[in-house]
Short mmCIF file of C-alpha atoms in Angstrom, two decimals:
data_model
loop_
_atom_site.label_atom_id
_atom_site.label_comp_id
_atom_site.label_asym_id
_atom_site.label_seq_id
_atom_site.Cartn_x
_atom_site.Cartn_y
_atom_site.Cartn_z
CA MET X 20 9.24 46.98 11.44
CA ASN X 21 12.79 48.12 10.56
CA ALA X 22 15.97 46.36 9.74
CA GLY X 23 16.96 46.05 13.44
CA THR X 24 13.74 44.23 14.60
CA SER X 25 14.39 40.94 16.39
CA LEU X 26 13.13 37.70 15.20
CA PRO X 27 10.16 36.09 16.94
CA ALA X 28 10.47 33.78 19.84
CA GLN X 29 10.42 30.14 18.89
CA GLY X 30 7.35 29.27 20.82
CA SER X 31 5.28 32.37 19.96
CA ASP X 32 1.72 31.61 18.75
CA GLN X 33 1.33 35.25 17.44
CA LEU X 34 2.64 36.78 14.32
CA PRO X 35 5.05 39.59 15.42
CA PRO X 36 4.11 43.12 14.36
CA GLY X 37 5.06 43.90 10.87
CA THR X 38 5.16 40.26 9.63
CA TRP X 39 2.82 40.91 6.70
CA LYS X 40 4.93 43.89 5.59
CA ILE X 41 7.93 41.53 5.40
CA VAL X 42 6.02 38.84 3.74
CA SER X 43 4.64 41.34 1.03
CA VAL X 44 8.19 42.74 0.39
CA ALA X 45 9.78 39.26 0.21
CA ALA X 46 7.07 37.96 -2.16
CA ILE X 47 7.73 40.90 -4.68
CA GLY X 48 11.22 39.52 -5.37
CA SER X 49 9.99 35.88 -5.73
CA PHE X 50 7.26 37.15 -8.02
CA MET X 51 9.54 39.14 -10.32
CA ALA X 52 12.01 36.27 -10.69
CA GLN X 53 9.13 33.94 -11.68
CA LEU X 54 7.48 36.46 -13.88
CA ASP X 55 10.65 36.93 -15.90
CA ALA X 56 10.90 33.34 -16.56
CA THR X 57 7.68 33.34 -18.68
CA ILE X 58 7.17 36.93 -19.69
CA VAL X 59 9.71 37.03 -22.49
CA ASN X 60 8.21 33.92 -24.35
CA VAL X 61 5.58 35.96 -26.14
CA SER X 62 8.26 38.36 -27.51
CA LEU X 63 10.51 35.74 -29.05
CA PRO X 64 9.05 36.18 -32.65
CA ASP X 65 9.54 39.91 -32.28
CA LEU X 66 13.06 39.41 -31.04
CA VAL X 67 13.98 37.28 -34.01
CA ARG X 68 12.77 40.09 -36.29
CA THR X 69 14.28 43.12 -34.63
CA LEU X 70 17.60 41.49 -33.56
CA HIS X 71 18.02 39.82 -36.94
CA ALA X 72 18.99 36.46 -35.36
CA PRO X 73 17.76 32.82 -35.97
CA PHE X 74 15.20 31.42 -33.60
CA SER X 75 17.72 28.76 -32.39
CA SER X 76 19.93 31.72 -31.00
CA VAL X 77 17.09 33.91 -29.67
CA GLN X 78 15.66 30.99 -27.65
CA TRP X 79 18.70 31.34 -25.40
CA VAL X 80 17.17 34.52 -24.03
CA VAL X 81 14.82 32.04 -22.30
CA SER X 82 17.11 29.06 -21.83
CA GLY X 83 20.03 31.11 -20.64
CA TYR X 84 17.80 32.82 -17.92
CA LEU X 85 16.43 29.46 -16.78
CA LEU X 86 20.01 27.95 -16.69
CA ALA X 87 21.35 30.90 -14.64
CA LEU X 88 18.48 30.46 -12.18
CA ALA X 89 19.73 26.89 -11.46
CA LEU X 90 23.49 27.63 -11.46
CA THR X 91 23.29 30.15 -8.55
CA LEU X 92 21.20 28.04 -6.35
CA PRO X 93 24.06 26.09 -4.79
CA LEU X 94 25.50 29.32 -3.52
CA ASN X 95 22.45 30.01 -1.39
CA GLY X 96 23.62 28.61 1.96
CA TRP X 97 27.27 29.68 1.49
CA LEU X 98 26.30 33.34 0.89
CA VAL X 99 23.78 33.39 3.65
CA SER X 100 26.25 32.03 6.21
CA ARG X 101 28.72 34.80 5.35
CA LEU X 102 26.47 37.88 4.62
CA GLY X 103 23.16 37.12 6.11
CA GLY X 104 19.87 36.53 4.30
CA ARG X 105 18.89 40.20 4.26
CA ALA X 106 22.11 41.34 2.63
CA VAL X 107 22.09 38.68 0.04
CA TYR X 108 18.43 39.53 -0.80
CA LEU X 109 19.22 43.11 -1.19
CA TRP X 110 22.26 42.56 -3.30
CA CYS X 111 20.37 40.15 -5.59
CA PHE X 112 17.35 42.46 -5.85
CA GLY X 113 19.59 45.39 -6.70
CA ALA X 114 21.53 43.29 -9.36
CA PHE X 115 18.19 42.04 -10.80
CA THR X 116 16.84 45.43 -11.24
CA LEU X 117 20.05 46.75 -12.76
CA THR X 118 20.42 43.85 -15.18
CA SER X 119 16.76 44.35 -16.23
CA GLY X 120 17.67 47.74 -17.39
CA PHE X 121 20.79 46.31 -19.27
CA CYS X 122 18.43 43.80 -21.05
CA ALA X 123 16.35 46.77 -22.36
CA LEU X 124 19.39 48.45 -23.68
CA ALA X 125 20.71 45.31 -25.50
CA TRP X 126 21.81 45.97 -29.14
CA SER X 127 22.02 42.38 -30.36
CA ALA X 128 20.97 38.83 -29.55
CA PRO X 129 24.36 37.95 -27.86
CA SER X 130 24.22 41.10 -25.71
CA LEU X 131 20.68 40.37 -24.71
CA ILE X 132 21.49 36.69 -23.87
CA ALA X 133 24.52 37.80 -21.81
CA PHE X 134 22.42 40.27 -19.85
CA ARG X 135 19.74 37.67 -19.36
CA LEU X 136 22.28 35.28 -17.84
CA LEU X 137 23.32 37.94 -15.40
CA GLN X 138 19.71 38.69 -14.57
CA GLY X 139 19.04 35.03 -14.03
CA MET X 140 22.05 34.62 -11.71
CA ALA X 141 20.65 37.51 -9.54
CA GLY X 142 17.04 36.24 -9.77
CA GLY X 143 18.00 32.67 -8.91
CA LEU X 144 18.46 33.46 -5.32
CA LEU X 145 15.42 35.80 -4.88
CA ALA X 146 12.93 32.98 -4.37
CA PRO X 147 14.90 31.01 -1.79
CA MET X 148 15.92 34.13 0.00
CA ALA X 149 12.23 35.16 0.18
CA GLN X 150 11.25 31.81 1.55
CA MET X 151 13.95 31.71 4.20
CA THR X 152 13.30 35.25 5.36
CA VAL X 153 9.65 34.75 5.82
CA ALA X 154 10.30 31.39 7.61
CA ARG X 155 12.60 32.97 10.06
CA VAL X 156 10.16 35.89 10.81
CA ALA X 157 7.02 33.76 11.03
CA GLY X 158 8.48 30.83 13.03
CA ARG X 159 5.82 28.41 14.08
CA GLN X 160 3.24 30.47 12.28
CA MET X 161 4.71 29.87 8.89
CA PRO X 162 1.57 27.96 7.53
CA ARG X 163 -0.43 31.05 8.20
CA VAL X 164 1.71 33.06 5.61
CA ALA X 165 2.75 30.22 3.31
CA SER X 166 -0.07 30.97 0.81
CA ALA X 167 1.35 34.46 0.32
CA MET X 168 4.70 32.91 -0.58
CA THR X 169 3.22 30.41 -3.04
CA ALA X 170 1.19 33.11 -4.74
CA PRO X 171 4.06 34.12 -7.10
CA VAL X 172 4.53 30.61 -8.27
CA LEU X 173 0.80 30.42 -9.10
CA LEU X 174 0.43 33.87 -10.63
CA ALA X 175 3.56 34.29 -12.58
CA PRO X 176 2.74 31.78 -15.31
CA LEU X 177 -0.71 33.31 -15.61
CA LEU X 178 0.26 36.90 -15.78
CA GLY X 179 3.48 36.63 -17.68
CA PRO X 180 2.03 36.02 -21.20
CA VAL X 181 -0.85 38.43 -20.51
CA VAL X 182 1.38 41.24 -19.42
CA ALA X 183 3.94 40.70 -22.20
CA GLY X 184 0.98 40.73 -24.87
CA ALA X 185 -0.29 43.96 -23.50
CA ILE X 186 3.11 45.66 -23.55
CA LEU X 187 3.93 44.39 -27.12
CA SER X 188 0.55 45.71 -28.37
CA VAL X 189 1.59 49.29 -27.51
CA ALA X 190 5.31 49.30 -27.17
CA SER X 191 8.57 47.36 -28.19
CA TRP X 192 9.92 44.30 -26.39
CA ARG X 193 12.41 46.55 -24.49
CA TRP X 194 9.57 47.65 -22.23
CA ILE X 195 9.13 44.10 -20.95
CA PHE X 196 12.49 44.60 -19.22
CA LEU X 197 12.06 48.32 -18.45
CA LEU X 198 8.95 47.55 -16.49
CA ASN X 199 11.25 45.80 -13.86
CA VAL X 200 13.20 48.95 -13.25
CA PRO X 201 10.74 51.24 -11.42
CA VAL X 202 9.07 48.25 -9.68
CA GLY X 203 12.35 46.85 -8.59
CA LEU X 204 13.60 50.20 -7.21
CA ALA X 205 10.40 50.79 -5.18
CA ALA X 206 10.67 47.19 -3.84
CA PHE X 207 14.34 47.57 -3.03
CA VAL X 208 13.69 50.56 -0.94
CA LEU X 209 10.77 48.76 0.93
CA ALA X 210 13.19 45.83 1.46
CA VAL X 211 15.76 48.09 3.05
CA LEU X 212 13.02 49.51 5.27
CA PHE X 213 11.17 46.36 6.41
CA LEU X 214 13.42 43.22 6.23
CA PRO X 215 15.02 42.35 9.54
CA ASP X 216 18.78 42.10 9.98
CA ASP X 217 19.71 38.37 10.50
CA ARG X 218 23.44 38.48 10.58
CA GLU X 219 23.74 37.48 14.20
CA GLY X 220 24.36 33.80 14.66
CA ALA X 221 25.36 33.25 11.04
CA ARG X 222 27.69 30.31 10.86
CA ALA X 223 30.08 29.84 7.87
CA ARG X 224 29.75 26.92 5.70
CA PRO X 225 32.15 25.48 3.12
CA LEU X 226 31.63 25.88 -0.51
CA ASP X 227 32.51 23.02 -2.94
CA LEU X 228 34.38 25.21 -5.36
CA THR X 229 35.60 22.23 -7.28
CA GLY X 230 32.00 20.90 -7.73
CA LEU X 231 30.82 24.29 -8.76
CA GLY X 232 33.75 24.70 -11.14
CA LEU X 233 32.81 21.40 -12.88
CA LEU X 234 29.10 21.28 -12.68
CA GLY X 235 28.42 24.84 -13.88
CA PRO X 236 30.47 24.66 -17.08
CA ALA X 237 29.28 21.06 -17.67
CA LEU X 238 25.60 22.32 -17.86
CA VAL X 239 26.45 25.25 -20.03
CA LEU X 240 28.48 23.19 -22.48
CA PHE X 241 25.89 20.40 -22.45
CA LEU X 242 23.16 22.89 -23.55
CA TYR X 243 25.31 24.65 -26.12
CA GLY X 244 26.40 21.35 -27.59
CA MET X 245 22.68 20.16 -27.78
CA ASP X 246 21.91 23.41 -29.61
CA HIS X 247 24.70 22.80 -32.09
CA ILE X 248 24.59 18.97 -32.28
CA ALA X 249 24.68 18.89 -36.12
CA ARG X 250 28.02 20.69 -36.26
CA PRO X 251 31.53 19.28 -35.36
CA TYR X 252 32.15 21.93 -32.76
CA GLY X 253 28.83 21.22 -31.16
CA GLN X 254 29.64 17.57 -30.86
CA ALA X 255 33.00 18.43 -29.47
CA THR X 256 31.36 20.70 -26.83
CA LEU X 257 28.89 18.05 -25.92
CA SER X 258 31.68 15.46 -25.52
CA ALA X 259 33.54 17.99 -23.24
CA SER X 260 30.43 18.37 -21.03
CA LEU X 261 30.28 14.67 -20.55
CA VAL X 262 33.82 14.58 -19.46
CA LEU X 263 33.10 17.26 -16.91
CA PHE X 264 30.04 15.50 -15.58
CA VAL X 265 32.18 12.45 -15.10
CA LEU X 266 34.83 14.40 -13.26
CA TYR X 267 32.08 16.03 -11.04
CA ILE X 268 30.63 12.60 -10.23
CA ARG X 269 34.13 11.46 -9.14
CA SER X 270 34.67 14.47 -6.99
CA ALA X 271 31.25 14.33 -5.45
CA ARG X 272 31.72 10.70 -4.50
CA ARG X 273 34.97 11.51 -2.85
CA LYS X 274 33.64 14.45 -0.80
CA GLY X 275 30.44 12.86 0.24
CA ASP X 276 28.12 15.24 2.11
CA ASP X 277 30.57 18.14 1.53
CA ALA X 278 29.85 18.02 -2.18
CA LEU X 279 27.78 20.53 -3.96
CA ILE X 280 25.12 17.67 -4.45
CA ASP X 281 25.55 14.62 -2.24
CA LEU X 282 25.31 11.83 -4.80
CA ARG X 283 24.58 9.34 -1.96
CA LEU X 284 21.03 10.67 -1.80
CA LEU X 285 20.52 9.01 -5.21
CA ARG X 286 21.09 5.60 -3.78
CA ALA X 287 17.41 5.87 -2.60
CA PRO X 288 15.39 4.77 -5.49
CA ALA X 289 12.37 6.89 -4.48
CA PHE X 290 14.61 9.96 -4.26
CA SER X 291 16.16 9.31 -7.68
CA VAL X 292 12.66 8.94 -9.27
CA SER X 293 11.54 12.14 -7.59
CA ALA X 294 14.53 14.06 -8.92
CA ILE X 295 13.92 12.73 -12.53
CA ILE X 296 10.26 13.66 -12.21
CA MET X 297 11.10 17.26 -11.04
CA PHE X 298 13.53 17.49 -13.95
CA LEU X 299 10.92 16.34 -16.54
CA THR X 300 8.05 18.38 -15.02
CA ASN X 301 9.91 21.75 -15.11
CA GLY X 302 11.32 20.81 -18.57
CA VAL X 303 8.02 20.11 -20.23
CA SER X 304 6.32 23.07 -18.58
CA PHE X 305 8.85 25.63 -19.84
CA ALA X 306 9.34 23.95 -23.23
CA GLY X 307 5.66 24.16 -23.82
CA GLN X 308 5.58 27.77 -22.72
CA MET X 309 8.32 28.55 -25.33
CA LEU X 310 6.65 26.63 -28.17
CA LEU X 311 3.04 28.01 -27.65
CA PRO X 312 3.60 31.70 -28.39
CA VAL X 313 5.93 31.08 -31.18
CA TRP X 314 3.38 28.83 -32.79
CA LEU X 315 0.48 31.22 -32.27
CA ILE X 316 2.28 34.30 -33.50
CA HIS X 317 4.46 32.86 -36.23
CA ALA X 318 2.26 30.14 -37.65
CA CYS X 319 -1.26 31.17 -36.75
CA GLY X 320 -0.89 34.93 -37.22
CA VAL X 321 -2.21 35.72 -33.75
CA SER X 322 -1.36 39.14 -32.32
CA PRO X 323 0.93 39.34 -29.21
CA GLU X 324 -1.77 40.69 -27.00
CA ARG X 325 -4.38 37.96 -27.99
CA THR X 326 -1.61 35.36 -27.61
CA GLY X 327 -1.21 36.34 -23.99
CA LEU X 328 -4.90 35.95 -23.41
CA LEU X 329 -5.07 32.60 -25.30
CA MET X 330 -2.29 31.33 -23.05
CA ALA X 331 -4.06 32.29 -19.75
CA PRO X 332 -5.87 28.94 -19.30
CA LEU X 333 -2.40 27.34 -18.78
CA GLY X 334 -1.82 29.38 -15.48
CA LEU X 335 -5.54 29.07 -14.71
CA GLY X 336 -5.23 25.21 -14.66
CA MET X 337 -2.31 25.40 -12.24
CA MET X 338 -4.20 27.79 -9.95
CA CYS X 339 -7.18 25.48 -9.83
CA VAL X 340 -5.21 22.44 -8.90
CA TYR X 341 -2.61 23.84 -6.40
CA PRO X 342 -5.06 24.59 -3.61
CA LEU X 343 -6.45 21.05 -3.82
CA ILE X 344 -3.10 19.21 -3.77
CA GLY X 345 -3.11 18.84 0.03
CA ARG X 346 -6.53 17.22 0.10
CA LEU X 347 -5.90 15.19 -2.92
CA SER X 348 -2.49 13.87 -1.48
CA ASP X 349 -4.43 12.80 1.66
CA ARG X 350 -6.97 10.82 -0.34
CA PHE X 351 -4.77 9.40 -3.16
CA ASP X 352 -1.51 7.63 -3.38
CA ALA X 353 1.39 9.75 -4.77
CA ARG X 354 1.98 7.31 -7.60
CA ASP X 355 -1.78 7.50 -8.72
CA LEU X 356 -1.89 11.30 -8.26
CA THR X 357 1.33 12.05 -10.19
CA GLY X 358 0.35 9.44 -12.84
CA CYS X 359 -3.02 11.04 -13.40
CA GLY X 360 -1.55 14.51 -13.65
CA ALA X 361 1.14 13.36 -16.09
CA LEU X 362 -1.54 11.67 -18.18
CA LEU X 363 -3.70 14.81 -18.30
CA SER X 364 -0.64 16.87 -19.38
CA LEU X 365 0.20 14.30 -22.11
CA VAL X 366 -3.41 14.43 -23.49
CA GLY X 367 -3.13 18.21 -23.48
CA THR X 368 0.03 18.29 -25.39
CA LEU X 369 -1.30 15.79 -28.03
CA ILE X 370 -4.20 18.08 -28.59
CA LEU X 371 -1.71 20.91 -29.19
CA ALA X 372 0.05 18.78 -31.79
CA VAL X 373 -3.38 18.08 -33.52
CA LEU X 374 -4.16 21.79 -33.46
CA ALA X 375 -0.77 22.68 -34.92
CA TYR X 376 -1.41 20.22 -37.82
CA ASN X 377 -5.04 21.19 -38.50
CA GLY X 378 -5.35 24.81 -37.56
CA LEU X 379 -6.18 26.81 -34.37
CA ASN X 380 -9.37 26.38 -32.50
CA ALA X 381 -9.58 28.63 -29.56
CA ALA X 382 -12.04 26.47 -27.53
CA LEU X 383 -9.87 23.31 -28.04
CA LEU X 384 -6.81 25.30 -27.20
CA SER X 385 -8.21 26.33 -23.94
CA VAL X 386 -9.14 22.73 -23.08
CA ALA X 387 -5.51 21.53 -23.93
CA LEU X 388 -3.89 24.35 -21.86
CA LEU X 389 -6.19 23.69 -18.85
CA LEU X 390 -5.21 19.97 -19.07
CA ARG X 391 -1.50 20.87 -19.18
CA GLY X 392 -1.66 23.38 -16.47
CA GLY X 393 -3.77 21.36 -14.14
CA GLY X 394 -1.97 18.08 -14.89
CA GLY X 395 1.40 19.62 -14.42
CA GLY X 396 0.31 21.15 -11.04
CA ALA X 397 -0.71 17.60 -9.77
CA VAL X 398 2.68 16.12 -10.42
CA GLY X 399 5.39 18.18 -8.74
CA ILE X 400 4.43 18.43 -5.00
CA PRO X 401 3.38 14.74 -4.61
CA ALA X 402 6.60 13.57 -6.37
CA MET X 403 8.78 15.87 -4.15
CA SER X 404 6.98 14.62 -1.13
CA ALA X 405 7.54 11.00 -2.00
CA GLY X 406 11.25 11.76 -2.47
CA TYR X 407 11.55 13.51 0.94
CA ALA X 408 9.77 10.52 2.70
CA SER X 409 12.54 8.19 1.45
CA ILE X 410 15.49 10.03 3.06
CA ALA X 411 16.77 10.71 6.57
CA ARG X 412 15.73 14.00 8.27
CA ASP X 413 19.28 15.24 8.61
CA ASP X 414 19.62 14.91 4.80
CA ILE X 415 16.60 17.21 3.97
CA PRO X 416 18.62 20.46 3.47
CA MET X 417 20.92 18.73 0.91
CA ALA X 418 17.98 17.00 -0.67
CA THR X 419 16.12 20.34 -1.09
CA THR X 420 19.20 21.83 -2.89
CA ALA X 421 19.51 18.74 -5.11
CA LEU X 422 15.76 18.68 -5.95
CA ASN X 423 15.77 22.31 -6.78
CA ILE X 424 18.78 22.10 -9.04
CA MET X 425 17.37 19.15 -10.95
CA GLN X 426 14.07 20.97 -11.25
CA ARG X 427 15.63 24.09 -12.55
CA ILE X 428 17.96 22.55 -15.11
CA GLY X 429 14.99 20.73 -16.64
CA GLY X 430 13.62 23.99 -18.00
CA PRO X 431 16.59 25.00 -20.05
CA THR X 432 17.41 21.50 -21.05
CA LEU X 433 14.15 20.53 -22.69
CA THR X 434 13.48 24.01 -23.89
CA THR X 435 16.87 23.91 -25.81
CA VAL X 436 16.01 20.43 -27.15
CA CYS X 437 12.64 21.50 -28.45
CA ALA X 438 13.80 24.84 -29.77
CA THR X 439 16.70 23.14 -31.64
CA PHE X 440 14.39 20.67 -33.20
CA LEU X 441 11.91 23.37 -34.13
CA GLY X 442 14.70 25.53 -35.67
CA TRP X 443 15.93 22.53 -37.66
CA ARG X 444 12.49 21.80 -39.02
CA LEU X 445 11.68 25.46 -39.84
CA ALA X 446 14.94 25.54 -41.86
CA THR X 447 14.22 22.22 -43.77
CA THR X 448 10.56 22.46 -44.29
CA GLY X 449 8.76 24.62 -46.91
CA PRO X 450 6.99 27.72 -45.72
CA SER X 451 3.51 26.42 -46.80
CA HIS X 452 3.96 23.35 -44.59
CA ILE X 453 5.42 25.10 -41.46
CA PRO X 454 2.20 25.01 -39.37
CA SER X 455 1.25 21.56 -40.42
CA GLU X 456 4.70 19.81 -40.00
CA ALA X 457 7.31 21.84 -38.11
CA PHE X 458 5.22 22.84 -35.13
CA ALA X 459 3.14 19.67 -34.95
CA GLU X 460 6.33 17.63 -34.94
CA ALA X 461 7.77 20.03 -32.30
CA PHE X 462 4.72 19.44 -30.10
CA GLY X 463 5.13 15.74 -30.78
CA VAL X 464 8.71 15.89 -29.48
CA LEU X 465 7.29 17.62 -26.37
CA ALA X 466 4.63 14.75 -26.12
CA LEU X 467 7.44 12.24 -26.06
CA PHE X 468 8.91 13.85 -22.97
CA HIS X 469 5.39 13.87 -21.43
CA GLY X 470 5.28 10.17 -22.16
CA VAL X 471 8.68 9.65 -20.36
CA LEU X 472 7.36 11.68 -17.46
CA LEU X 473 4.15 9.36 -17.32
CA LEU X 474 6.31 6.39 -17.37
CA THR X 475 8.62 7.58 -14.69
CA THR X 476 5.67 8.26 -12.28
CA ARG X 477 4.86 4.48 -12.37
CA PHE X 478 8.19 3.87 -10.47
CA ILE X 479 7.04 5.83 -7.37
CA ASN X 480 6.47 3.23 -4.65
CA HIS X 481 2.92 2.94 -3.17
CA SER X 482 4.29 3.21 0.40
CA GLU X 483 6.29 6.41 0.77
CA ASN X 484 4.79 7.52 4.05
CA ASN X 485 7.65 6.49 6.43
CA ARG X 486 10.74 8.55 6.38
CA GLU X 487 13.91 7.05 7.73
CA THR X 488 15.28 8.56 10.96
#
């Protein structure tokens, strides 16, 4: 199927020829963006050493990427309406591949962080573009190919640490980014050949430039202020971010459904709870994936390649639960299912805190990571479904954007909080007590966020099955 292939008829019961080629090509972009969100974690200790920068600065290699993934999401619909999904996907894929090469050439921590921000801005649109492209091509047969699109979400957390550990065992951290270049170039050529042209019928949509100009800087300044909260300029930055948040809220209320995020959606308590849960779920997931390799390598003396293998049960737990979510959601209430998942994740995190204090036990670590992965996998989808069930059908597109933004900013926010706390404790605690105090307390902070998540799940109503029309 080439770029000029027409889209399938709405009522077709057969997959059009070449659909699986399109699905495969689109899934590569989604997978690469997800993989780069986790693959760098294992290299953080090496980055601290080779770039001669403190951990609190180097962690922005992860937090900055996650933040950039969120900031570009509101541009999704606007860009597609003007350029078409295929063009946006190709531009983003090309930029993602190019910035990956820039990351490999970084000469300092600030330069690497800057290139990661650019990489994240390009990667932020790859996953939604891939989903939209496949949905348009598959039509009514989307459920038949949905599993291929969810595979990147399942495999990336599992493969990221393993791939990074294997690379670091034989080469420097630069090859983590260089790996994207040949793969990205090959995938770009395949995308040019197989993705259909969808520019016909594109309808221009307005972009809330005021909202984007307020919300984007507000998020950046908030995270930077949290990272430097102990210093006067950090407190001033945090205060400035709060002012921008207030200004955005006033602007969004005035614009209503033309705003970047329609705040009227938050009037539905179930949707507000769902948004908070998505924020916390993504936050504790990425914060944990940041703390784990640093603890294993820095405090336990584990090699990078073994660290990747030790972290594999985290992704394995998610892979075991995700295929069962549909059946579990039919049998159990969303409140009970999310509460059970949040409790399992909390228990797994408490085990990590105990291990950090008493010493590494590989078997117990595997149990903890299986609980965290499986528990986290049982929270997001039921909570999101409960949120959708509380709003009108016409509000679903805006609700999707709002939930995705809330989910994505959770990662950099809680990662920054935990990294800032860990950096402070590493600087104030004696070297002989680092494993028993600094890391145990950092996992304790993470456990507190898990506790807040567990408490929030109890606010999901038992009856969320009737959506307003």
